[in-house]
Amino acid sequence: SNDIIIEAVRNGDFDTGNFTDWQTSGLLRKAVVPAEGPLGTSILSARLGSPEYGPSVEDPGQVPVGSATITQTIVVPALDQVPTPTLSFWYRVYSYDVMFSQRLQRYVDTLEVSLLDGSGNQVALLMRKGNPTNTYGVLYDSGWQWETIDMTPYAGQTLQLSFAKIG
Protein backbone atom coordinates (compact mmCIF):
# COMPACT_ATOMS: atom_id res chain seq x y z
CA SER A 1 0.00 0.00 0.00
CA ASN A 2 1.07 3.61 -0.53
CA ASP A 3 -0.34 4.97 2.72
CA ILE A 4 1.22 8.16 4.02
CA ILE A 5 0.95 8.71 7.74
CA ILE A 6 1.23 12.25 9.05
CA GLU A 7 0.37 12.78 12.70
CA ALA A 8 -1.07 16.28 12.70
CA VAL A 9 -2.46 15.73 16.21
CA ARG A 10 0.24 16.18 18.86
CA ASN A 11 0.09 13.90 21.91
CA GLY A 12 -2.83 12.11 20.25
CA ASP A 13 -2.09 8.91 22.18
CA PHE A 14 -1.77 10.89 25.46
CA ASP A 15 1.64 9.27 25.91
CA THR A 16 2.73 12.19 28.12
CA GLY A 17 0.16 11.05 30.72
CA ASN A 18 -1.49 14.47 30.63
CA PHE A 19 -3.08 16.96 28.24
CA THR A 20 0.18 18.43 26.91
CA ASP A 21 -0.58 20.11 23.53
CA TRP A 22 -4.35 20.11 24.29
CA GLN A 23 -6.46 22.94 25.68
CA THR A 24 -9.08 21.82 28.18
CA SER A 25 -12.34 23.45 29.24
CA GLY A 26 -15.68 22.61 30.78
CA LEU A 27 -17.21 21.86 34.15
CA LEU A 28 -16.69 18.09 34.24
CA ARG A 29 -13.50 16.30 35.19
CA LYS A 30 -10.88 15.81 32.51
CA ALA A 31 -8.07 13.33 33.08
CA VAL A 32 -5.63 11.10 31.26
CA VAL A 33 -6.03 7.68 32.85
CA PRO A 34 -4.74 4.14 32.30
CA ALA A 35 -7.40 1.92 30.75
CA GLU A 36 -7.69 -1.47 29.13
CA GLY A 37 -7.41 -0.57 25.48
CA PRO A 38 -9.20 -1.89 22.42
CA LEU A 39 -6.60 -4.63 21.88
CA GLY A 40 -6.63 -5.75 25.53
CA THR A 41 -3.42 -3.97 26.47
CA SER A 42 -3.07 -1.07 28.90
CA ILE A 43 -3.21 2.35 27.25
CA LEU A 44 -3.48 5.96 28.34
CA SER A 45 -6.89 7.39 27.54
CA ALA A 46 -8.51 10.83 27.80
CA ARG A 47 -11.53 10.64 30.11
CA LEU A 48 -14.09 13.42 29.87
CA GLY A 49 -16.42 13.14 32.84
CA SER A 50 -16.23 10.64 35.70
CA PRO A 51 -17.42 7.08 36.28
CA GLU A 52 -18.17 8.06 39.88
CA TYR A 53 -21.25 10.02 38.83
CA GLY A 54 -23.30 6.94 37.99
CA PRO A 55 -27.02 7.07 37.28
CA SER A 56 -29.18 9.96 38.41
CA VAL A 57 -31.96 8.34 40.41
CA GLU A 58 -33.11 11.29 42.52
CA ASP A 59 -35.16 14.18 41.19
CA PRO A 60 -33.71 16.51 39.97
CA GLY A 61 -30.72 14.17 40.14
CA GLN A 62 -27.31 14.36 41.73
CA VAL A 63 -25.30 13.87 38.55
CA PRO A 64 -23.50 17.02 37.44
CA VAL A 65 -24.74 18.35 34.13
CA GLY A 66 -22.15 19.92 31.93
CA SER A 67 -19.50 19.43 29.34
CA ALA A 68 -15.80 18.69 29.15
CA THR A 69 -13.79 19.55 26.06
CA ILE A 70 -10.27 19.09 24.78
CA THR A 71 -9.15 20.99 21.69
CA GLN A 72 -6.01 21.33 19.61
CA THR A 73 -5.14 23.44 16.59
CA ILE A 74 -4.25 21.18 13.66
CA VAL A 75 -3.28 21.69 10.04
CA VAL A 76 -5.11 19.30 7.72
CA PRO A 77 -2.56 18.30 5.06
CA ALA A 78 -3.08 19.72 1.57
CA LEU A 79 -4.25 17.29 -1.11
CA ASP A 80 -0.92 17.50 -2.95
CA GLN A 81 0.71 16.18 0.26
CA VAL A 82 -1.92 13.62 1.24
CA PRO A 83 -4.47 12.65 -1.45
CA THR A 84 -7.12 11.57 1.10
CA PRO A 85 -6.49 13.06 4.56
CA THR A 86 -8.33 11.21 7.33
CA LEU A 87 -8.75 11.50 11.08
CA SER A 88 -8.72 8.10 12.80
CA PHE A 89 -9.17 7.36 16.50
CA TRP A 90 -10.52 4.89 19.07
CA TYR A 91 -13.34 5.95 21.40
CA ARG A 92 -15.57 4.39 24.05
CA VAL A 93 -18.79 5.85 25.43
CA TYR A 94 -20.11 5.01 28.91
CA SER A 95 -23.46 6.56 29.79
CA TYR A 96 -26.43 6.14 32.09
CA ASP A 97 -28.37 8.62 29.98
CA VAL A 98 -30.00 8.42 26.57
CA MET A 99 -28.45 10.21 23.62
CA PHE A 100 -31.40 12.48 22.90
CA SER A 101 -33.56 13.78 25.74
CA GLN A 102 -37.20 14.13 24.72
CA ARG A 103 -37.83 16.12 27.90
CA LEU A 104 -35.00 18.59 27.24
CA GLN A 105 -35.27 18.37 23.44
CA ARG A 106 -31.49 18.24 23.06
CA TYR A 107 -28.57 15.86 22.92
CA VAL A 108 -27.14 14.82 26.30
CA ASP A 109 -24.21 12.71 27.41
CA THR A 110 -22.76 12.48 23.92
CA LEU A 111 -19.23 12.40 22.55
CA GLU A 112 -18.94 15.04 19.85
CA VAL A 113 -15.97 15.49 17.54
CA SER A 114 -15.97 18.85 15.78
CA LEU A 115 -13.84 21.23 13.78
CA LEU A 116 -13.85 24.84 14.98
CA ASP A 117 -12.55 28.04 13.41
CA GLY A 118 -10.08 30.35 15.10
CA SER A 119 -12.87 32.01 17.08
CA GLY A 120 -14.20 28.69 18.42
CA ASN A 121 -17.25 28.58 16.11
CA GLN A 122 -18.19 25.16 14.81
CA VAL A 123 -17.19 24.59 11.18
CA ALA A 124 -18.29 20.93 11.13
CA LEU A 125 -19.70 18.28 13.46
CA LEU A 126 -17.69 15.23 12.39
CA MET A 127 -19.21 12.68 14.78
CA ARG A 128 -21.82 12.44 17.56
CA LYS A 129 -22.10 9.21 19.56
CA GLY A 130 -23.97 8.28 22.71
CA ASN A 131 -26.45 5.77 24.08
CA PRO A 132 -28.67 4.98 21.06
CA THR A 133 -31.18 3.00 23.15
CA ASN A 134 -34.21 4.37 24.99
CA THR A 135 -33.04 2.83 28.29
CA TYR A 136 -32.31 5.47 30.92
CA GLY A 137 -30.48 4.70 34.19
CA VAL A 138 -28.70 1.54 33.00
CA LEU A 139 -25.04 1.66 32.04
CA TYR A 140 -24.55 1.74 28.28
CA ASP A 141 -21.05 0.79 27.13
CA SER A 142 -20.30 1.15 23.41
CA GLY A 143 -17.13 -0.89 23.79
CA TRP A 144 -14.07 0.34 21.93
CA GLN A 145 -14.95 1.66 18.48
CA TRP A 146 -12.62 2.69 15.65
CA GLU A 147 -13.65 5.80 13.72
CA THR A 148 -12.16 7.10 10.47
CA ILE A 149 -13.36 10.45 9.15
CA ASP A 150 -12.63 11.83 5.68
CA MET A 151 -10.92 15.19 6.11
CA THR A 152 -10.69 15.96 2.36
CA PRO A 153 -13.17 18.89 2.57
CA TYR A 154 -10.82 20.61 5.07
CA ALA A 155 -7.52 19.94 3.24
CA GLY A 156 -4.95 22.70 3.69
CA GLN A 157 -6.91 24.41 6.48
CA THR A 158 -5.79 25.26 9.99
CA LEU A 159 -8.64 24.40 12.36
CA GLN A 160 -9.28 23.45 15.97
CA LEU A 161 -10.04 19.78 16.54
CA SER A 162 -12.46 19.35 19.43
CA PHE A 163 -13.41 16.23 21.40
CA ALA A 164 -16.24 17.00 23.83
CA LYS A 165 -18.50 15.24 26.29
CA ILE A 166 -21.68 17.27 25.93
CA GLY A 167 -23.91 17.64 29.03
JSON list of C-alpha atoms in Angstrom, two decimals:
[
{"chain": "A", "resi": 1, "resn": "SER", "atom": "CA", "xyz": [0.00, 0.00, 0.00]},
{"chain": "A", "resi": 2, "resn": "ASN", "atom": "CA", "xyz": [1.07, 3.61, -0.53]},
{"chain": "A", "resi": 3, "resn": "ASP", "atom": "CA", "xyz": [-0.34, 4.97, 2.72]},
{"chain": "A", "resi": 4, "resn": "ILE", "atom": "CA", "xyz": [1.22, 8.16, 4.02]},
{"chain": "A", "resi": 5, "resn": "ILE", "atom": "CA", "xyz": [0.95, 8.71, 7.74]},
{"chain": "A", "resi": 6, "resn": "ILE", "atom": "CA", "xyz": [1.23, 12.25, 9.05]},
{"chain": "A", "resi": 7, "resn": "GLU", "atom": "CA", "xyz": [0.37, 12.78, 12.70]},
{"chain": "A", "resi": 8, "resn": "ALA", "atom": "CA", "xyz": [-1.07, 16.28, 12.70]},
{"chain": "A", "resi": 9, "resn": "VAL", "atom": "CA", "xyz": [-2.46, 15.73, 16.21]},
{"chain": "A", "resi": 10, "resn": "ARG", "atom": "CA", "xyz": [0.24, 16.18, 18.86]},
{"chain": "A", "resi": 11, "resn": "ASN", "atom": "CA", "xyz": [0.09, 13.90, 21.91]},
{"chain": "A", "resi": 12, "resn": "GLY", "atom": "CA", "xyz": [-2.83, 12.11, 20.25]},
{"chain": "A", "resi": 13, "resn": "ASP", "atom": "CA", "xyz": [-2.09, 8.91, 22.18]},
{"chain": "A", "resi": 14, "resn": "PHE", "atom": "CA", "xyz": [-1.77, 10.89, 25.46]},
{"chain": "A", "resi": 15, "resn": "ASP", "atom": "CA", "xyz": [1.64, 9.27, 25.91]},
{"chain": "A", "resi": 16, "resn": "THR", "atom": "CA", "xyz": [2.73, 12.19, 28.12]},
{"chain": "A", "resi": 17, "resn": "GLY", "atom": "CA", "xyz": [0.16, 11.05, 30.72]},
{"chain": "A", "resi": 18, "resn": "ASN", "atom": "CA", "xyz": [-1.49, 14.47, 30.63]},
{"chain": "A", "resi": 19, "resn": "PHE", "atom": "CA", "xyz": [-3.08, 16.96, 28.24]},
{"chain": "A", "resi": 20, "resn": "THR", "atom": "CA", "xyz": [0.18, 18.43, 26.91]},
{"chain": "A", "resi": 21, "resn": "ASP", "atom": "CA", "xyz": [-0.58, 20.11, 23.53]},
{"chain": "A", "resi": 22, "resn": "TRP", "atom": "CA", "xyz": [-4.35, 20.11, 24.29]},
{"chain": "A", "resi": 23, "resn": "GLN", "atom": "CA", "xyz": [-6.46, 22.94, 25.68]},
{"chain": "A", "resi": 24, "resn": "THR", "atom": "CA", "xyz": [-9.08, 21.82, 28.18]},
{"chain": "A", "resi": 25, "resn": "SER", "atom": "CA", "xyz": [-12.34, 23.45, 29.24]},
{"chain": "A", "resi": 26, "resn": "GLY", "atom": "CA", "xyz": [-15.68, 22.61, 30.78]},
{"chain": "A", "resi": 27, "resn": "LEU", "atom": "CA", "xyz": [-17.21, 21.86, 34.15]},
{"chain": "A", "resi": 28, "resn": "LEU", "atom": "CA", "xyz": [-16.69, 18.09, 34.24]},
{"chain": "A", "resi": 29, "resn": "ARG", "atom": "CA", "xyz": [-13.50, 16.30, 35.19]},
{"chain": "A", "resi": 30, "resn": "LYS", "atom": "CA", "xyz": [-10.88, 15.81, 32.51]},
{"chain": "A", "resi": 31, "resn": "ALA", "atom": "CA", "xyz": [-8.07, 13.33, 33.08]},
{"chain": "A", "resi": 32, "resn": "VAL", "atom": "CA", "xyz": [-5.63, 11.10, 31.26]},
{"chain": "A", "resi": 33, "resn": "VAL", "atom": "CA", "xyz": [-6.03, 7.68, 32.85]},
{"chain": "A", "resi": 34, "resn": "PRO", "atom": "CA", "xyz": [-4.74, 4.14, 32.30]},
{"chain": "A", "resi": 35, "resn": "ALA", "atom": "CA", "xyz": [-7.40, 1.92, 30.75]},
{"chain": "A", "resi": 36, "resn": "GLU", "atom": "CA", "xyz": [-7.69, -1.47, 29.13]},
{"chain": "A", "resi": 37, "resn": "GLY", "atom": "CA", "xyz": [-7.41, -0.57, 25.48]},
{"chain": "A", "resi": 38, "resn": "PRO", "atom": "CA", "xyz": [-9.20, -1.89, 22.42]},
{"chain": "A", "resi": 39, "resn": "LEU", "atom": "CA", "xyz": [-6.60, -4.63, 21.88]},
{"chain": "A", "resi": 40, "resn": "GLY", "atom": "CA", "xyz": [-6.63, -5.75, 25.53]},
{"chain": "A", "resi": 41, "resn": "THR", "atom": "CA", "xyz": [-3.42, -3.97, 26.47]},
{"chain": "A", "resi": 42, "resn": "SER", "atom": "CA", "xyz": [-3.07, -1.07, 28.90]},
{"chain": "A", "resi": 43, "resn": "ILE", "atom": "CA", "xyz": [-3.21, 2.35, 27.25]},
{"chain": "A", "resi": 44, "resn": "LEU", "atom": "CA", "xyz": [-3.48, 5.96, 28.34]},
{"chain": "A", "resi": 45, "resn": "SER", "atom": "CA", "xyz": [-6.89, 7.39, 27.54]},
{"chain": "A", "resi": 46, "resn": "ALA", "atom": "CA", "xyz": [-8.51, 10.83, 27.80]},
{"chain": "A", "resi": 47, "resn": "ARG", "atom": "CA", "xyz": [-11.53, 10.64, 30.11]},
{"chain": "A", "resi": 48, "resn": "LEU", "atom": "CA", "xyz": [-14.09, 13.42, 29.87]},
{"chain": "A", "resi": 49, "resn": "GLY", "atom": "CA", "xyz": [-16.42, 13.14, 32.84]},
{"chain": "A", "resi": 50, "resn": "SER", "atom": "CA", "xyz": [-16.23, 10.64, 35.70]},
{"chain": "A", "resi": 51, "resn": "PRO", "atom": "CA", "xyz": [-17.42, 7.08, 36.28]},
{"chain": "A", "resi": 52, "resn": "GLU", "atom": "CA", "xyz": [-18.17, 8.06, 39.88]},
{"chain": "A", "resi": 53, "resn": "TYR", "atom": "CA", "xyz": [-21.25, 10.02, 38.83]},
{"chain": "A", "resi": 54, "resn": "GLY", "atom": "CA", "xyz": [-23.30, 6.94, 37.99]},
{"chain": "A", "resi": 55, "resn": "PRO", "atom": "CA", "xyz": [-27.02, 7.07, 37.28]},
{"chain": "A", "resi": 56, "resn": "SER", "atom": "CA", "xyz": [-29.18, 9.96, 38.41]},
{"chain": "A", "resi": 57, "resn": "VAL", "atom": "CA", "xyz": [-31.96, 8.34, 40.41]},
{"chain": "A", "resi": 58, "resn": "GLU", "atom": "CA", "xyz": [-33.11, 11.29, 42.52]},
{"chain": "A", "resi": 59, "resn": "ASP", "atom": "CA", "xyz": [-35.16, 14.18, 41.19]},
{"chain": "A", "resi": 60, "resn": "PRO", "atom": "CA", "xyz": [-33.71, 16.51, 39.97]},
{"chain": "A", "resi": 61, "resn": "GLY", "atom": "CA", "xyz": [-30.72, 14.17, 40.14]},
{"chain": "A", "resi": 62, "resn": "GLN", "atom": "CA", "xyz": [-27.31, 14.36, 41.73]},
{"chain": "A", "resi": 63, "resn": "VAL", "atom": "CA", "xyz": [-25.30, 13.87, 38.55]},
{"chain": "A", "resi": 64, "resn": "PRO", "atom": "CA", "xyz": [-23.50, 17.02, 37.44]},
{"chain": "A", "resi": 65, "resn": "VAL", "atom": "CA", "xyz": [-24.74, 18.35, 34.13]},
{"chain": "A", "resi": 66, "resn": "GLY", "atom": "CA", "xyz": [-22.15, 19.92, 31.93]},
{"chain": "A", "resi": 67, "resn": "SER", "atom": "CA", "xyz": [-19.50, 19.43, 29.34]},
{"chain": "A", "resi": 68, "resn": "ALA", "atom": "CA", "xyz": [-15.80, 18.69, 29.15]},
{"chain": "A", "resi": 69, "resn": "THR", "atom": "CA", "xyz": [-13.79, 19.55, 26.06]},
{"chain": "A", "resi": 70, "resn": "ILE", "atom": "CA", "xyz": [-10.27, 19.09, 24.78]},
{"chain": "A", "resi": 71, "resn": "THR", "atom": "CA", "xyz": [-9.15, 20.99, 21.69]},
{"chain": "A", "resi": 72, "resn": "GLN", "atom": "CA", "xyz": [-6.01, 21.33, 19.61]},
{"chain": "A", "resi": 73, "resn": "THR", "atom": "CA", "xyz": [-5.14, 23.44, 16.59]},
{"chain": "A", "resi": 74, "resn": "ILE", "atom": "CA", "xyz": [-4.25, 21.18, 13.66]},
{"chain": "A", "resi": 75, "resn": "VAL", "atom": "CA", "xyz": [-3.28, 21.69, 10.04]},
{"chain": "A", "resi": 76, "resn": "VAL", "atom": "CA", "xyz": [-5.11, 19.30, 7.72]},
{"chain": "A", "resi": 77, "resn": "PRO", "atom": "CA", "xyz": [-2.56, 18.30, 5.06]},
{"chain": "A", "resi": 78, "resn": "ALA", "atom": "CA", "xyz": [-3.08, 19.72, 1.57]},
{"chain": "A", "resi": 79, "resn": "LEU", "atom": "CA", "xyz": [-4.25, 17.29, -1.11]},
{"chain": "A", "resi": 80, "resn": "ASP", "atom": "CA", "xyz": [-0.92, 17.50, -2.95]},
{"chain": "A", "resi": 81, "resn": "GLN", "atom": "CA", "xyz": [0.71, 16.18, 0.26]},
{"chain": "A", "resi": 82, "resn": "VAL", "atom": "CA", "xyz": [-1.92, 13.62, 1.24]},
{"chain": "A", "resi": 83, "resn": "PRO", "atom": "CA", "xyz": [-4.47, 12.65, -1.45]},
{"chain": "A", "resi": 84, "resn": "THR", "atom": "CA", "xyz": [-7.12, 11.57, 1.10]},
{"chain": "A", "resi": 85, "resn": "PRO", "atom": "CA", "xyz": [-6.49, 13.06, 4.56]},
{"chain": "A", "resi": 86, "resn": "THR", "atom": "CA", "xyz": [-8.33, 11.21, 7.33]},
{"chain": "A", "resi": 87, "resn": "LEU", "atom": "CA", "xyz": [-8.75, 11.50, 11.08]},
{"chain": "A", "resi": 88, "resn": "SER", "atom": "CA", "xyz": [-8.72, 8.10, 12.80]},
{"chain": "A", "resi": 89, "resn": "PHE", "atom": "CA", "xyz": [-9.17, 7.36, 16.50]},
{"chain": "A", "resi": 90, "resn": "TRP", "atom": "CA", "xyz": [-10.52, 4.89, 19.07]},
{"chain": "A", "resi": 91, "resn": "TYR", "atom": "CA", "xyz": [-13.34, 5.95, 21.40]},
{"chain": "A", "resi": 92, "resn": "ARG", "atom": "CA", "xyz": [-15.57, 4.39, 24.05]},
{"chain": "A", "resi": 93, "resn": "VAL", "atom": "CA", "xyz": [-18.79, 5.85, 25.43]},
{"chain": "A", "resi": 94, "resn": "TYR", "atom": "CA", "xyz": [-20.11, 5.01, 28.91]},
{"chain": "A", "resi": 95, "resn": "SER", "atom": "CA", "xyz": [-23.46, 6.56, 29.79]},
{"chain": "A", "resi": 96, "resn": "TYR", "atom": "CA", "xyz": [-26.43, 6.14, 32.09]},
{"chain": "A", "resi": 97, "resn": "ASP", "atom": "CA", "xyz": [-28.37, 8.62, 29.98]},
{"chain": "A", "resi": 98, "resn": "VAL", "atom": "CA", "xyz": [-30.00, 8.42, 26.57]},
{"chain": "A", "resi": 99, "resn": "MET", "atom": "CA", "xyz": [-28.45, 10.21, 23.62]},
{"chain": "A", "resi": 100, "resn": "PHE", "atom": "CA", "xyz": [-31.40, 12.48, 22.90]},
{"chain": "A", "resi": 101, "resn": "SER", "atom": "CA", "xyz": [-33.56, 13.78, 25.74]},
{"chain": "A", "resi": 102, "resn": "GLN", "atom": "CA", "xyz": [-37.20, 14.13, 24.72]},
{"chain": "A", "resi": 103, "resn": "ARG", "atom": "CA", "xyz": [-37.83, 16.12, 27.90]},
{"chain": "A", "resi": 104, "resn": "LEU", "atom": "CA", "xyz": [-35.00, 18.59, 27.24]},
{"chain": "A", "resi": 105, "resn": "GLN", "atom": "CA", "xyz": [-35.27, 18.37, 23.44]},
{"chain": "A", "resi": 106, "resn": "ARG", "atom": "CA", "xyz": [-31.49, 18.24, 23.06]},
{"chain": "A", "resi": 107, "resn": "TYR", "atom": "CA", "xyz": [-28.57, 15.86, 22.92]},
{"chain": "A", "resi": 108, "resn": "VAL", "atom": "CA", "xyz": [-27.14, 14.82, 26.30]},
{"chain": "A", "resi": 109, "resn": "ASP", "atom": "CA", "xyz": [-24.21, 12.71, 27.41]},
{"chain": "A", "resi": 110, "resn": "THR", "atom": "CA", "xyz": [-22.76, 12.48, 23.92]},
{"chain": "A", "resi": 111, "resn": "LEU", "atom": "CA", "xyz": [-19.23, 12.40, 22.55]},
{"chain": "A", "resi": 112, "resn": "GLU", "atom": "CA", "xyz": [-18.94, 15.04, 19.85]},
{"chain": "A", "resi": 113, "resn": "VAL", "atom": "CA", "xyz": [-15.97, 15.49, 17.54]},
{"chain": "A", "resi": 114, "resn": "SER", "atom": "CA", "xyz": [-15.97, 18.85, 15.78]},
{"chain": "A", "resi": 115, "resn": "LEU", "atom": "CA", "xyz": [-13.84, 21.23, 13.78]},
{"chain": "A", "resi": 116, "resn": "LEU", "atom": "CA", "xyz": [-13.85, 24.84, 14.98]},
{"chain": "A", "resi": 117, "resn": "ASP", "atom": "CA", "xyz": [-12.55, 28.04, 13.41]},
{"chain": "A", "resi": 118, "resn": "GLY", "atom": "CA", "xyz": [-10.08, 30.35, 15.10]},
{"chain": "A", "resi": 119, "resn": "SER", "atom": "CA", "xyz": [-12.87, 32.01, 17.08]},
{"chain": "A", "resi": 120, "resn": "GLY", "atom": "CA", "xyz": [-14.20, 28.69, 18.42]},
{"chain": "A", "resi": 121, "resn": "ASN", "atom": "CA", "xyz": [-17.25, 28.58, 16.11]},
{"chain": "A", "resi": 122, "resn": "GLN", "atom": "CA", "xyz": [-18.19, 25.16, 14.81]},
{"chain": "A", "resi": 123, "resn": "VAL", "atom": "CA", "xyz": [-17.19, 24.59, 11.18]},
{"chain": "A", "resi": 124, "resn": "ALA", "atom": "CA", "xyz": [-18.29, 20.93, 11.13]},
{"chain": "A", "resi": 125, "resn": "LEU", "atom": "CA", "xyz": [-19.70, 18.28, 13.46]},
{"chain": "A", "resi": 126, "resn": "LEU", "atom": "CA", "xyz": [-17.69, 15.23, 12.39]},
{"chain": "A", "resi": 127, "resn": "MET", "atom": "CA", "xyz": [-19.21, 12.68, 14.78]},
{"chain": "A", "resi": 128, "resn": "ARG", "atom": "CA", "xyz": [-21.82, 12.44, 17.56]},
{"chain": "A", "resi": 129, "resn": "LYS", "atom": "CA", "xyz": [-22.10, 9.21, 19.56]},
{"chain": "A", "resi": 130, "resn": "GLY", "atom": "CA", "xyz": [-23.97, 8.28, 22.71]},
{"chain": "A", "resi": 131, "resn": "ASN", "atom": "CA", "xyz": [-26.45, 5.77, 24.08]},
{"chain": "A", "resi": 132, "resn": "PRO", "atom": "CA", "xyz": [-28.67, 4.98, 21.06]},
{"chain": "A", "resi": 133, "resn": "THR", "atom": "CA", "xyz": [-31.18, 3.00, 23.15]},
{"chain": "A", "resi": 134, "resn": "ASN", "atom": "CA", "xyz": [-34.21, 4.37, 24.99]},
{"chain": "A", "resi": 135, "resn": "THR", "atom": "CA", "xyz": [-33.04, 2.83, 28.29]},
{"chain": "A", "resi": 136, "resn": "TYR", "atom": "CA", "xyz": [-32.31, 5.47, 30.92]},
{"chain": "A", "resi": 137, "resn": "GLY", "atom": "CA", "xyz": [-30.48, 4.70, 34.19]},
{"chain": "A", "resi": 138, "resn": "VAL", "atom": "CA", "xyz": [-28.70, 1.54, 33.00]},
{"chain": "A", "resi": 139, "resn": "LEU", "atom": "CA", "xyz": [-25.04, 1.66, 32.04]},
{"chain": "A", "resi": 140, "resn": "TYR", "atom": "CA", "xyz": [-24.55, 1.74, 28.28]},
{"chain": "A", "resi": 141, "resn": "ASP", "atom": "CA", "xyz": [-21.05, 0.79, 27.13]},
{"chain": "A", "resi": 142, "resn": "SER", "atom": "CA", "xyz": [-20.30, 1.15, 23.41]},
{"chain": "A", "resi": 143, "resn": "GLY", "atom": "CA", "xyz": [-17.13, -0.89, 23.79]},
{"chain": "A", "resi": 144, "resn": "TRP", "atom": "CA", "xyz": [-14.07, 0.34, 21.93]},
{"chain": "A", "resi": 145, "resn": "GLN", "atom": "CA", "xyz": [-14.95, 1.66, 18.48]},
{"chain": "A", "resi": 146, "resn": "TRP", "atom": "CA", "xyz": [-12.62, 2.69, 15.65]},
{"chain": "A", "resi": 147, "resn": "GLU", "atom": "CA", "xyz": [-13.65, 5.80, 13.72]},
{"chain": "A", "resi": 148, "resn": "THR", "atom": "CA", "xyz": [-12.16, 7.10, 10.47]},
{"chain": "A", "resi": 149, "resn": "ILE", "atom": "CA", "xyz": [-13.36, 10.45, 9.15]},
{"chain": "A", "resi": 150, "resn": "ASP", "atom": "CA", "xyz": [-12.63, 11.83, 5.68]},
{"chain": "A", "resi": 151, "resn": "MET", "atom": "CA", "xyz": [-10.92, 15.19, 6.11]},
{"chain": "A", "resi": 152, "resn": "THR", "atom": "CA", "xyz": [-10.69, 15.96, 2.36]},
{"chain": "A", "resi": 153, "resn": "PRO", "atom": "CA", "xyz": [-13.17, 18.89, 2.57]},
{"chain": "A", "resi": 154, "resn": "TYR", "atom": "CA", "xyz": [-10.82, 20.61, 5.07]},
{"chain": "A", "resi": 155, "resn": "ALA", "atom": "CA", "xyz": [-7.52, 19.94, 3.24]},
{"chain": "A", "resi": 156, "resn": "GLY", "atom": "CA", "xyz": [-4.95, 22.70, 3.69]},
{"chain": "A", "resi": 157, "resn": "GLN", "atom": "CA", "xyz": [-6.91, 24.41, 6.48]},
{"chain": "A", "resi": 158, "resn": "THR", "atom": "CA", "xyz": [-5.79, 25.26, 9.99]},
{"chain": "A", "resi": 159, "resn": "LEU", "atom": "CA", "xyz": [-8.64, 24.40, 12.36]},
{"chain": "A", "resi": 160, "resn": "GLN", "atom": "CA", "xyz": [-9.28, 23.45, 15.97]},
{"chain": "A", "resi": 161, "resn": "LEU", "atom": "CA", "xyz": [-10.04, 19.78, 16.54]},
{"chain": "A", "resi": 162, "resn": "SER", "atom": "CA", "xyz": [-12.46, 19.35, 19.43]},
{"chain": "A", "resi": 163, "resn": "PHE", "atom": "CA", "xyz": [-13.41, 16.23, 21.40]},
{"chain": "A", "resi": 164, "resn": "ALA", "atom": "CA", "xyz": [-16.24, 17.00, 23.83]},
{"chain": "A", "resi": 165, "resn": "LYS", "atom": "CA", "xyz": [-18.50, 15.24, 26.29]},
{"chain": "A", "resi": 166, "resn": "ILE", "atom": "CA", "xyz": [-21.68, 17.27, 25.93]},
{"chain": "A", "resi": 167, "resn": "GLY", "atom": "CA", "xyz": [-23.91, 17.64, 29.03]}
]
